[in-house]
Structure formats: structure tokens, C-alpha cells
Tab-separated table of C-alpha atoms in Angstrom:
chain	number	residue	atom	x	y	z
B	1	MET	CA	7.651	-1.281	8.884
B	2	THR	CA	8.239	2.353	9.712
B	3	SER	CA	5.539	4.724	10.872
B	4	ALA	CA	6.517	7.040	8.007
B	5	THR	CA	5.676	4.328	5.473
B	6	LEU	CA	2.340	3.626	7.137
B	7	ASP	CA	1.542	7.347	7.227
B	8	ARG	CA	2.346	7.724	3.527
B	9	LEU	CA	0.211	4.691	2.671
B	10	THR	CA	-2.678	6.004	4.754
B	11	HIS	CA	-2.604	9.340	2.960
B	12	LEU	CA	-2.250	7.638	-0.418
B	13	ILE	CA	-5.412	5.589	0.218
B	14	HIS	CA	-7.171	8.747	1.355
B	15	ASP	CA	-6.010	10.965	-1.514
B	16	LYS	CA	-6.374	8.523	-4.402
B	17	PHE	CA	-9.418	6.517	-3.340
B	18	GLY	CA	-11.330	8.868	-1.047
B	19	VAL	CA	-11.176	6.730	2.079
B	20	ALA	CA	-11.683	8.881	5.188
B	21	LEU	CA	-8.558	9.097	7.331
B	22	ASP	CA	-10.459	8.352	10.529
B	23	VAL	CA	-11.628	4.935	9.290
B	24	ILE	CA	-8.300	3.665	7.993
B	25	ASP	CA	-7.025	0.783	10.110
B	26	PRO	CA	-3.647	-0.660	9.081
B	27	ASP	CA	-4.874	-4.177	9.883
B	28	ALA	CA	-8.226	-3.976	8.081
B	29	PRO	CA	-8.519	-5.754	4.734
B	30	PHE	CA	-8.624	-3.572	1.620
B	31	ALA	CA	-12.161	-4.856	0.992
B	32	SER	CA	-13.333	-2.971	4.082
B	33	TYR	CA	-12.551	0.246	2.172
B	34	ASP	CA	-14.513	-0.992	-0.859
B	35	LEU	CA	-11.284	-1.569	-2.788
B	36	ASP	CA	-11.822	-4.450	-5.199
B	37	SER	CA	-9.053	-6.408	-6.916
B	38	LEU	CA	-8.842	-3.945	-9.808
B	39	THR	CA	-8.538	-1.013	-7.413
B	40	VAL	CA	-5.874	-2.835	-5.394
B	41	ALA	CA	-3.909	-3.370	-8.618
B	42	GLU	CA	-4.232	0.361	-9.291
B	43	LEU	CA	-3.014	1.006	-5.736
B	44	MET	CA	0.115	-1.040	-6.458
B	45	PHE	CA	0.877	1.178	-9.468
B	46	GLU	CA	0.339	4.277	-7.328
B	47	ILE	CA	2.796	2.858	-4.783
B	48	ASP	CA	5.359	2.215	-7.511
B	49	ASP	CA	5.238	5.922	-8.362
B	50	ALA	CA	4.964	7.314	-4.830
B	51	PHE	CA	7.707	5.169	-3.282
B	52	HIS	CA	9.918	4.734	-6.377
B	53	VAL	CA	9.853	0.955	-6.078
B	54	THR	CA	8.541	-1.917	-8.129
B	55	VAL	CA	5.938	-3.838	-6.186
B	56	PRO	CA	5.868	-7.494	-7.295
B	57	ASP	CA	2.768	-8.364	-9.330
B	58	GLU	CA	1.736	-11.096	-6.902
B	59	ALA	CA	1.396	-8.512	-4.117
B	60	ALA	CA	-1.934	-7.439	-5.614
B	61	THR	CA	-3.358	-10.823	-4.617
B	62	THR	CA	-1.298	-11.755	-1.545
B	63	VAL	CA	-1.133	-8.470	0.382
B	64	THR	CA	-4.482	-7.651	1.977
B	65	THR	CA	-3.802	-4.882	4.535
B	66	LEU	CA	-1.893	-1.613	4.749
B	67	ARG	CA	0.397	-3.073	7.407
B	68	GLN	CA	1.341	-5.996	5.127
B	69	LEU	CA	1.891	-3.538	2.306
B	70	GLY	CA	4.116	-1.353	4.490
B	71	VAL	CA	6.240	-4.333	5.488
B	72	LEU	CA	6.579	-5.298	1.834
B	73	ILE	CA	7.565	-1.786	0.761
B	74	ASP	CA	10.098	-1.343	3.536
B	75	GLY	CA	11.629	-4.709	2.641
B	76	LEU	CA	11.982	-3.989	-1.079
B	77	PRO	CA	15.089	-1.778	-0.981
B	78	ALA	CA	16.976	-4.287	1.179
B	79	ALA	CA	15.951	-7.135	-1.105
B	80	LEU	CA	17.062	-5.187	-4.172
B	81	LYS	CA	20.468	-4.436	-2.638
B	82	LYS	CA	21.040	-8.147	-2.034
B	83	ALA	CA	20.362	-9.035	-5.671
């Protein structure tokens, strides 16, 4: 995962869900930011728009941290090129 991806994700969480930048930890679970499953699903849609990718539906239940999400996002273009 690139630092640029993590930075964009951090600011997305801050801008869209009001999480203070100084408390965002890339390894903390989304629940620590009071993001419930519905909000995480909304986050996935925001990522689709912001990164111009299609996040797999199952990511809303299997990805639990920003770092995991960054790895997933950075891997999507490569996976799409292989298809």
C-alpha cells in the first residue's frame, strides 16, 4: 500500500465522517471511529467514487482497518488488468 493511498483514505474518513485526523490509526478497527456496518458500506461507495474503482461487496464485511482497505485498493488495478 502506498502512503498516498493511506493519506487519501485518512482524509476521506475525516471529511465524510468527521473523524479527527489526530485519532486516525491505520491499524485501528473502523468500530473505534464509531463506524458501524452501514457506515462502512457507505465508506465503500465513497471509495468507489474517490478512487475510481469498484470495491468488492464482501470488503464491507472482511476489511476492518484503513491499512487493509489501502492494500485492497492498491491491489484492485493490478487485479483488473489480469482479468
